Amino acid sequence: GRLVDEMGQGVATEFAAGFATVALSAYLLPKGEKAEDSKSKAHKGPVCVTGASGFLGSYVVHVLLERGYKVHATVRDPSNAKKTNHLTSLPGARDKLVLFQADLLKDGSFDEAIKDCTCVFHTASPFFFKGGTEENLVVPALKGTQNVLDACSRTPSVKKVVLTASTASVYAHYNPDMDPTHVWTEKDWSDLDKMRESKAWYPISKTEAEMKAWDMEKEAKWDLAVMNPTLIWGPMLQPSLNTSSAAVLSYLNGEKKEIDNAQKTVVDVRDVALAHVLAFEKEAAGRFLLIGKCVSWEEVCGVLRKIEPDNKSIPTKVSTKVGAASYGAPPPHKTLFSCRKAENELGLKFHSVEDMVEGTVSSLKKHGYLS
């Protein structure tokens, strides 16, 4: 079946075994700040997270609960324990988490969840590469954004919207002549004409949905901050396998016989979730590029061999085939980027690739995808 998950990139349940809540709390709060400090700074009233059962959505809920917020979380089916247990078992969930049923494609579906909320974190969007079409990617992304933001505009308490976009709306250009020395920032936008020529429906869906949000903000009473993360790795809270974690798994389970001759920009789910919450707390505005590192798949396989020294399935031979230009610098060049805005305005410090990969691998084991 296709790997889809209510926001981009993820799947999983409580942390990798033994990942203590205390350690997590310490990570989620800025240095020297206690949980009660962040609560006092928080705007009054509950906040809403759409796509809450997804890889990223789950983590945003987790960060908010850790910081003492009351959270309205939208999921497709609140009665499906298998898909919501990882949320309801989070520390603080019993007192401060309420699940709501919502459907991206249904008008008015989000009104109840958003009622009385001061901020809405809109993470829900389809994410998968294989089998994507205009029908199953672009239409739902646009309609979903419209529905959620319309509900925000109908709700007087909403002062802030934090939207999960993607680097897919920053540097998808499908241009082999793209200058590899270009340093990508929030000022860059993906090339819709080139993407349409390539029928690249996923990046089109993210770009058009983000453009729609900025258009709607012009007339709105709420302020908008947009997060533009790249491929998200790190520990999964949810038990289902998300697209980005599956990419790592393919190098561990024998599916990949050769190492792709390509570079990949990656970011840790913990950093992306925290960035969403900090954008609200610090009243930050505009776009925020979120990339931890650009690495080659050969480097990633080196990290995997350190973590799993007895795994004989990890390939060692790098493919001689270089992929076509699509995102960032044309292969085999590294994509150059600056996340200074997120570092300076949000105070974000990015996890290392080793941390990201380790978090992914321990989750794959915990959820039974890897023995």
Short mmCIF file of C-alpha atoms in Angstrom, two decimals:
data_model
loop_
_atom_site.label_atom_id
_atom_site.label_comp_id
_atom_site.label_asym_id
_atom_site.label_seq_id
_atom_site.Cartn_x
_atom_site.Cartn_y
_atom_site.Cartn_z
CA GLY A 1 0.00 0.00 0.00
CA ARG A 2 1.07 3.56 -0.41
CA LEU A 3 2.83 5.12 2.49
CA VAL A 4 0.77 8.08 3.49
CA ASP A 5 0.58 9.79 6.77
CA GLU A 6 -1.30 12.86 7.80
CA MET A 7 1.65 15.16 7.49
CA GLY A 8 4.58 14.72 5.84
CA GLN A 9 7.09 12.42 6.49
CA GLY A 10 6.54 10.15 9.35
CA VAL A 11 5.45 7.31 11.44
CA ALA A 12 6.02 5.94 15.02
CA THR A 13 5.02 5.47 18.74
CA GLU A 14 6.51 6.31 22.13
CA PHE A 15 10.22 6.70 21.88
CA ALA A 16 12.89 4.27 21.24
CA ALA A 17 12.99 2.09 24.33
CA GLY A 18 14.39 3.82 27.32
CA PHE A 19 14.21 7.32 25.85
CA ALA A 20 13.30 8.86 29.17
CA THR A 21 10.65 11.53 29.33
CA VAL A 22 12.89 13.54 31.61
CA ALA A 23 15.66 13.64 29.02
CA LEU A 24 13.13 14.63 26.39
CA SER A 25 11.69 17.42 28.54
CA ALA A 26 15.17 18.79 29.05
CA TYR A 27 15.72 18.82 25.29
CA LEU A 28 12.40 20.44 24.42
CA LEU A 29 12.85 23.46 26.68
CA PRO A 30 15.37 26.18 25.86
CA LYS A 31 18.51 26.14 27.99
CA GLY A 32 17.96 27.16 31.57
CA GLU A 33 14.18 27.39 31.21
CA LYS A 34 11.80 25.40 33.37
CA ALA A 35 8.49 24.03 32.10
CA GLU A 36 6.50 26.51 34.19
CA ASP A 37 8.38 29.46 32.62
CA SER A 38 7.25 28.56 29.12
CA LYS A 39 3.69 28.05 30.34
CA SER A 40 3.53 31.56 31.75
CA LYS A 41 4.65 32.95 28.38
CA ALA A 42 2.09 30.90 26.47
CA HIS A 43 -0.97 32.63 25.10
CA LYS A 44 -4.09 31.75 27.06
CA GLY A 45 -6.48 29.18 25.68
CA PRO A 46 -5.99 25.85 23.96
CA VAL A 47 -4.08 25.30 20.70
CA CYS A 48 -4.97 23.00 17.81
CA VAL A 49 -2.79 20.54 15.87
CA THR A 50 -4.11 19.11 12.60
CA GLY A 51 -2.76 15.79 11.32
CA ALA A 52 -1.90 14.98 14.92
CA SER A 53 -1.39 11.23 14.45
CA GLY A 54 1.30 11.70 11.79
CA PHE A 55 5.06 11.54 12.27
CA LEU A 56 5.51 15.30 12.70
CA GLY A 57 2.03 16.04 14.09
CA SER A 58 2.58 13.56 16.96
CA TYR A 59 5.80 15.32 17.90
CA VAL A 60 4.21 18.77 17.81
CA VAL A 61 1.53 17.48 20.20
CA HIS A 62 4.27 16.01 22.39
CA VAL A 63 6.23 19.28 22.59
CA LEU A 64 3.06 21.25 23.39
CA LEU A 65 2.01 18.86 26.18
CA GLU A 66 5.54 19.01 27.62
CA ARG A 67 5.24 22.78 27.73
CA GLY A 68 1.88 22.69 29.52
CA TYR A 69 -0.54 23.57 26.72
CA LYS A 70 -4.05 22.21 26.38
CA VAL A 71 -4.12 20.60 22.91
CA HIS A 72 -7.00 19.99 20.50
CA ALA A 73 -5.67 17.32 18.11
CA THR A 74 -7.40 16.40 14.85
CA VAL A 75 -7.19 12.84 13.52
CA ARG A 76 -9.16 10.96 10.87
CA ASP A 77 -10.76 8.57 13.38
CA PRO A 78 -10.47 9.23 17.14
CA SER A 79 -11.99 5.80 17.89
CA ASN A 80 -9.13 3.95 16.13
CA ALA A 81 -6.95 3.19 19.16
CA LYS A 82 -4.22 1.65 17.00
CA LYS A 83 -3.69 5.03 15.33
CA THR A 84 -4.16 7.22 18.42
CA ASN A 85 -2.62 5.27 21.34
CA HIS A 86 0.75 6.92 20.78
CA LEU A 87 -0.98 10.29 21.41
CA THR A 88 -3.23 9.35 24.32
CA SER A 89 -0.30 7.68 26.14
CA LEU A 90 1.90 10.81 25.99
CA PRO A 91 2.81 12.42 29.33
CA GLY A 92 0.13 15.03 30.13
CA ALA A 93 -2.34 13.68 27.56
CA ARG A 94 -4.91 12.51 30.11
CA ASP A 95 -5.55 16.04 31.37
CA LYS A 96 -4.63 18.23 28.45
CA LEU A 97 -5.26 16.38 25.16
CA VAL A 98 -8.63 16.23 23.36
CA LEU A 99 -8.96 14.33 20.07
CA PHE A 100 -11.30 15.58 17.33
CA GLN A 101 -12.39 13.90 14.11
CA ALA A 102 -11.64 16.01 11.02
CA ASP A 103 -11.39 15.44 7.29
CA LEU A 104 -9.18 17.70 5.14
CA LEU A 105 -11.66 17.57 2.27
CA LYS A 106 -14.83 18.33 4.23
CA ASP A 107 -16.03 21.93 4.63
CA GLY A 108 -16.43 22.99 8.25
CA SER A 109 -14.76 19.80 9.46
CA PHE A 110 -12.21 21.67 11.61
CA ASP A 111 -14.53 24.23 13.25
CA GLU A 112 -15.16 22.28 16.42
CA ALA A 113 -11.48 21.46 16.98
CA ILE A 114 -10.36 25.06 16.39
CA LYS A 115 -13.06 26.65 18.61
CA ASP A 116 -11.49 28.76 21.43
CA CYS A 117 -7.92 28.06 20.18
CA THR A 118 -5.33 30.85 20.05
CA CYS A 119 -2.98 29.08 17.63
CA VAL A 120 -3.46 26.41 14.95
CA PHE A 121 -0.56 24.19 13.85
CA HIS A 122 -1.58 22.87 10.44
CA THR A 123 0.62 19.81 9.81
CA ALA A 124 -1.92 17.65 7.95
CA SER A 125 -1.10 17.01 4.30
CA PRO A 126 -0.59 13.93 2.13
CA PHE A 127 3.06 12.86 1.73
CA PHE A 128 4.36 10.12 -0.53
CA PHE A 129 6.40 9.96 -3.72
CA LYS A 130 5.20 6.86 -5.51
CA GLY A 131 1.84 6.93 -7.23
CA GLY A 132 1.21 10.61 -6.53
CA THR A 133 -1.21 12.34 -8.90
CA GLU A 134 -2.69 15.80 -9.18
CA GLU A 135 -5.93 14.27 -7.95
CA ASN A 136 -4.57 12.63 -4.76
CA LEU A 137 -1.93 15.22 -3.86
CA VAL A 138 -2.55 18.72 -5.22
CA VAL A 139 -6.33 18.81 -4.80
CA PRO A 140 -6.35 17.59 -1.14
CA ALA A 141 -3.42 19.83 -0.16
CA LEU A 142 -5.14 22.96 -1.54
CA LYS A 143 -8.60 22.03 -0.31
CA GLY A 144 -7.22 21.05 3.12
CA THR A 145 -5.32 24.31 3.51
CA GLN A 146 -8.39 26.29 2.44
CA ASN A 147 -10.65 24.40 4.89
CA VAL A 148 -8.35 24.77 7.89
CA LEU A 149 -7.57 28.45 7.24
CA ASP A 150 -11.25 29.25 6.58
CA ALA A 151 -12.03 27.73 9.99
CA CYS A 152 -9.27 29.89 11.53
CA SER A 153 -10.79 32.98 9.94
CA ARG A 154 -14.24 32.08 11.33
CA THR A 155 -12.79 31.66 14.85
CA PRO A 156 -12.13 35.02 16.57
CA SER A 157 -9.79 33.49 19.19
CA VAL A 158 -7.21 32.40 16.56
CA LYS A 159 -4.32 34.87 16.48
CA LYS A 160 -1.61 32.69 14.93
CA VAL A 161 -1.32 29.95 12.32
CA VAL A 162 1.85 27.86 11.97
CA LEU A 163 1.76 25.98 8.67
CA THR A 164 3.91 22.98 7.78
CA ALA A 165 5.12 23.51 4.23
CA SER A 166 8.32 21.94 2.91
CA THR A 167 11.61 22.53 1.13
CA ALA A 168 9.53 21.19 -1.78
CA SER A 169 8.12 24.72 -2.03
CA VAL A 170 11.60 26.30 -1.76
CA TYR A 171 13.96 24.48 -4.13
CA ALA A 172 12.18 22.03 -6.42
CA HIS A 173 13.31 23.28 -9.84
CA TYR A 174 13.96 20.18 -12.01
CA ASN A 175 16.69 22.12 -13.81
CA PRO A 176 20.00 20.37 -14.64
CA ASP A 177 21.60 23.78 -15.30
CA MET A 178 20.82 25.10 -11.81
CA ASP A 179 23.90 26.73 -10.27
CA PRO A 180 25.25 24.23 -7.67
CA THR A 181 26.86 27.09 -5.69
CA HIS A 182 23.51 28.80 -5.03
CA VAL A 183 22.83 29.05 -1.29
CA TRP A 184 19.13 28.34 -0.72
CA THR A 185 17.17 30.44 1.79
CA GLU A 186 13.58 31.41 2.64
CA LYS A 187 13.66 33.91 -0.25
CA ASP A 188 13.63 31.08 -2.82
CA TRP A 189 10.49 29.54 -4.32
CA SER A 190 10.15 26.35 -6.35
CA ASP A 191 9.56 26.61 -10.12
CA LEU A 192 5.92 25.69 -10.81
CA ASP A 193 6.35 25.57 -14.60
CA LYS A 194 9.30 23.16 -14.42
CA MET A 195 7.50 21.01 -11.84
CA ARG A 196 4.42 20.79 -14.07
CA GLU A 197 6.60 19.76 -17.03
CA SER A 198 7.97 16.96 -14.83
CA LYS A 199 4.52 16.09 -13.38
CA ALA A 200 6.09 16.52 -9.94
CA TRP A 201 2.78 16.57 -8.06
CA TYR A 202 4.09 16.39 -4.49
CA PRO A 203 6.23 19.56 -4.66
CA ILE A 204 3.48 21.27 -6.67
CA SER A 205 1.01 20.41 -3.88
CA LYS A 206 3.28 21.89 -1.20
CA THR A 207 4.12 25.02 -3.24
CA GLU A 208 0.53 25.83 -4.21
CA ALA A 209 -0.77 25.16 -0.69
CA GLU A 210 1.84 27.49 0.81
CA MET A 211 1.08 30.20 -1.78
CA LYS A 212 -2.62 29.87 -0.97
CA ALA A 213 -1.89 30.32 2.76
CA TRP A 214 0.09 33.53 2.14
CA ASP A 215 -2.74 34.83 -0.08
CA MET A 216 -5.32 34.10 2.62
CA GLU A 217 -3.19 35.74 5.32
CA LYS A 218 -3.42 39.12 3.53
CA GLU A 219 -7.12 39.37 4.43
CA ALA A 220 -6.94 37.49 7.75
CA LYS A 221 -6.97 38.59 11.38
CA TRP A 222 -4.35 35.93 12.22
CA ASP A 223 -0.59 36.03 11.57
CA LEU A 224 1.16 33.28 9.63
CA ALA A 225 4.49 31.54 10.16
CA VAL A 226 5.50 28.82 7.70
CA MET A 227 7.91 25.98 8.43
CA ASN A 228 9.81 24.59 5.41
CA PRO A 229 11.43 21.34 6.59
CA THR A 230 13.30 18.96 4.34
CA LEU A 231 13.12 15.12 4.61
CA ILE A 232 12.42 14.44 8.29
CA TRP A 233 14.24 11.67 10.19
CA GLY A 234 14.53 10.84 13.89
CA PRO A 235 12.53 8.77 16.38
CA MET A 236 8.95 7.92 15.39
CA LEU A 237 6.18 8.14 17.96
CA GLN A 238 3.59 6.47 15.71
CA PRO A 239 3.63 2.74 14.92
CA SER A 240 2.99 3.01 11.16
CA LEU A 241 5.94 3.31 8.79
CA ASN A 242 6.26 6.75 7.23
CA THR A 243 7.83 7.52 3.89
CA SER A 244 11.02 9.16 5.19
CA SER A 245 11.80 6.42 7.74
CA ALA A 246 11.16 3.81 5.01
CA ALA A 247 14.01 5.39 3.02
CA VAL A 248 16.43 4.53 5.86
CA LEU A 249 14.92 1.05 6.29
CA SER A 250 15.57 0.24 2.61
CA TYR A 251 19.33 0.41 3.35
CA LEU A 252 19.01 -1.96 6.32
CA ASN A 253 16.71 -4.72 5.08
CA GLY A 254 18.42 -5.72 1.84
CA GLU A 255 16.01 -3.80 -0.40
CA LYS A 256 18.86 -1.54 -1.61
CA LYS A 257 21.71 -3.44 -3.26
CA GLU A 258 23.71 -0.32 -4.11
CA ILE A 259 24.12 3.07 -2.46
CA ASP A 260 22.40 5.89 -4.34
CA ASN A 261 24.92 8.31 -5.83
CA ALA A 262 23.09 11.28 -4.34
CA GLN A 263 23.05 13.88 -1.60
CA LYS A 264 20.09 14.32 0.73
CA THR A 265 19.11 17.22 2.95
CA VAL A 266 17.70 15.95 6.24
CA VAL A 267 16.37 17.34 9.53
CA ASP A 268 15.38 15.82 12.87
CA VAL A 269 11.67 15.56 13.75
CA ARG A 270 12.43 16.89 17.26
CA ASP A 271 13.87 20.09 15.77
CA VAL A 272 10.99 20.58 13.34
CA ALA A 273 8.35 20.10 16.05
CA LEU A 274 10.13 22.47 18.42
CA ALA A 275 10.46 25.08 15.63
CA HIS A 276 6.67 25.04 15.14
CA VAL A 277 6.05 25.73 18.83
CA LEU A 278 8.79 28.36 19.15
CA ALA A 279 7.36 30.23 16.14
CA PHE A 280 4.14 30.59 18.14
CA GLU A 281 5.75 31.42 21.48
CA LYS A 282 8.19 33.95 20.01
CA GLU A 283 5.53 35.45 17.69
CA ALA A 284 7.82 34.82 14.73
CA ALA A 285 6.61 35.52 11.21
CA GLY A 286 7.49 34.57 7.64
CA ARG A 287 9.07 31.41 6.29
CA PHE A 288 11.61 29.24 8.14
CA LEU A 289 13.89 26.90 6.22
CA LEU A 290 14.58 23.82 8.39
CA ILE A 291 17.54 21.70 7.27
CA GLY A 292 19.96 20.04 9.69
CA LYS A 293 22.49 18.79 7.16
CA CYS A 294 23.11 17.77 3.57
CA VAL A 295 24.69 14.28 3.43
CA SER A 296 25.46 11.69 0.80
CA TRP A 297 23.76 8.31 1.05
CA GLU A 298 27.30 6.90 1.30
CA GLU A 299 27.84 8.91 4.51
CA VAL A 300 24.44 7.74 5.82
CA CYS A 301 25.42 4.10 5.16
CA GLY A 302 28.65 4.74 7.08
CA VAL A 303 26.59 5.89 10.08
CA LEU A 304 24.28 2.86 9.71
CA ARG A 305 27.29 0.49 9.76
CA LYS A 306 28.50 2.08 13.02
CA ILE A 307 25.05 1.67 14.60
CA GLU A 308 24.47 -1.84 13.17
CA PRO A 309 27.95 -3.40 12.78
CA ASP A 310 26.54 -6.93 12.36
CA ASN A 311 24.04 -6.00 9.64
CA LYS A 312 25.35 -7.52 6.40
CA SER A 313 22.50 -6.04 4.30
CA ILE A 314 23.86 -2.47 4.32
CA PRO A 315 25.29 -1.93 0.81
CA THR A 316 28.89 -0.79 0.32
CA LYS A 317 29.02 -0.16 -3.43
CA VAL A 318 28.00 3.29 -4.64
CA SER A 319 25.92 3.34 -7.82
CA THR A 320 27.61 4.89 -10.86
CA LYS A 321 24.24 6.25 -11.98
CA VAL A 322 23.65 9.88 -11.05
CA GLY A 323 20.01 10.91 -10.66
CA ALA A 324 18.22 13.69 -12.53
CA ALA A 325 18.05 17.24 -11.17
CA SER A 326 14.99 17.85 -9.02
CA TYR A 327 15.47 19.38 -5.53
CA GLY A 328 18.36 21.64 -4.48
CA ALA A 329 21.72 21.37 -6.21
CA PRO A 330 21.84 19.14 -9.30
CA PRO A 331 23.36 15.70 -8.47
CA PRO A 332 25.99 14.82 -7.45
CA HIS A 333 26.59 18.25 -5.82
CA LYS A 334 25.76 18.99 -2.19
CA THR A 335 22.86 21.40 -1.67
CA LEU A 336 24.07 24.60 0.00
CA PHE A 337 21.63 26.32 2.36
CA SER A 338 21.35 28.80 5.20
CA CYS A 339 19.03 28.26 8.18
CA ARG A 340 20.30 31.35 9.96
CA LYS A 341 16.75 32.70 10.31
CA ALA A 342 15.59 29.66 12.33
CA GLU A 343 18.79 29.66 14.37
CA ASN A 344 18.66 33.39 15.15
CA GLU A 345 14.93 34.08 15.48
CA LEU A 346 13.85 30.78 17.04
CA GLY A 347 17.11 29.87 18.81
CA LEU A 348 17.02 26.46 17.13
CA LYS A 349 20.03 24.12 17.39
CA PHE A 350 19.90 21.20 14.94
CA HIS A 351 20.55 17.55 15.86
CA SER A 352 23.46 15.81 14.14
CA VAL A 353 22.95 13.28 11.33
CA GLU A 354 24.18 10.58 13.73
CA ASP A 355 21.40 11.49 16.19
CA MET A 356 18.77 11.52 13.44
CA VAL A 357 19.80 8.15 12.01
CA GLU A 358 20.11 6.58 15.44
CA GLY A 359 16.63 7.83 16.38
CA THR A 360 15.20 6.40 13.16
CA VAL A 361 16.90 3.02 13.55
CA SER A 362 15.87 2.56 17.20
CA SER A 363 12.26 3.36 16.23
CA LEU A 364 12.33 0.90 13.32
CA LYS A 365 13.40 -1.75 15.83
CA LYS A 366 10.89 -0.70 18.46
CA HIS A 367 8.00 -0.87 16.01
CA GLY A 368 9.07 -4.21 14.59
CA TYR A 369 10.28 -3.12 11.15
CA LEU A 370 13.82 -4.26 11.90
CA SER A 371 14.95 -7.15 14.05
#
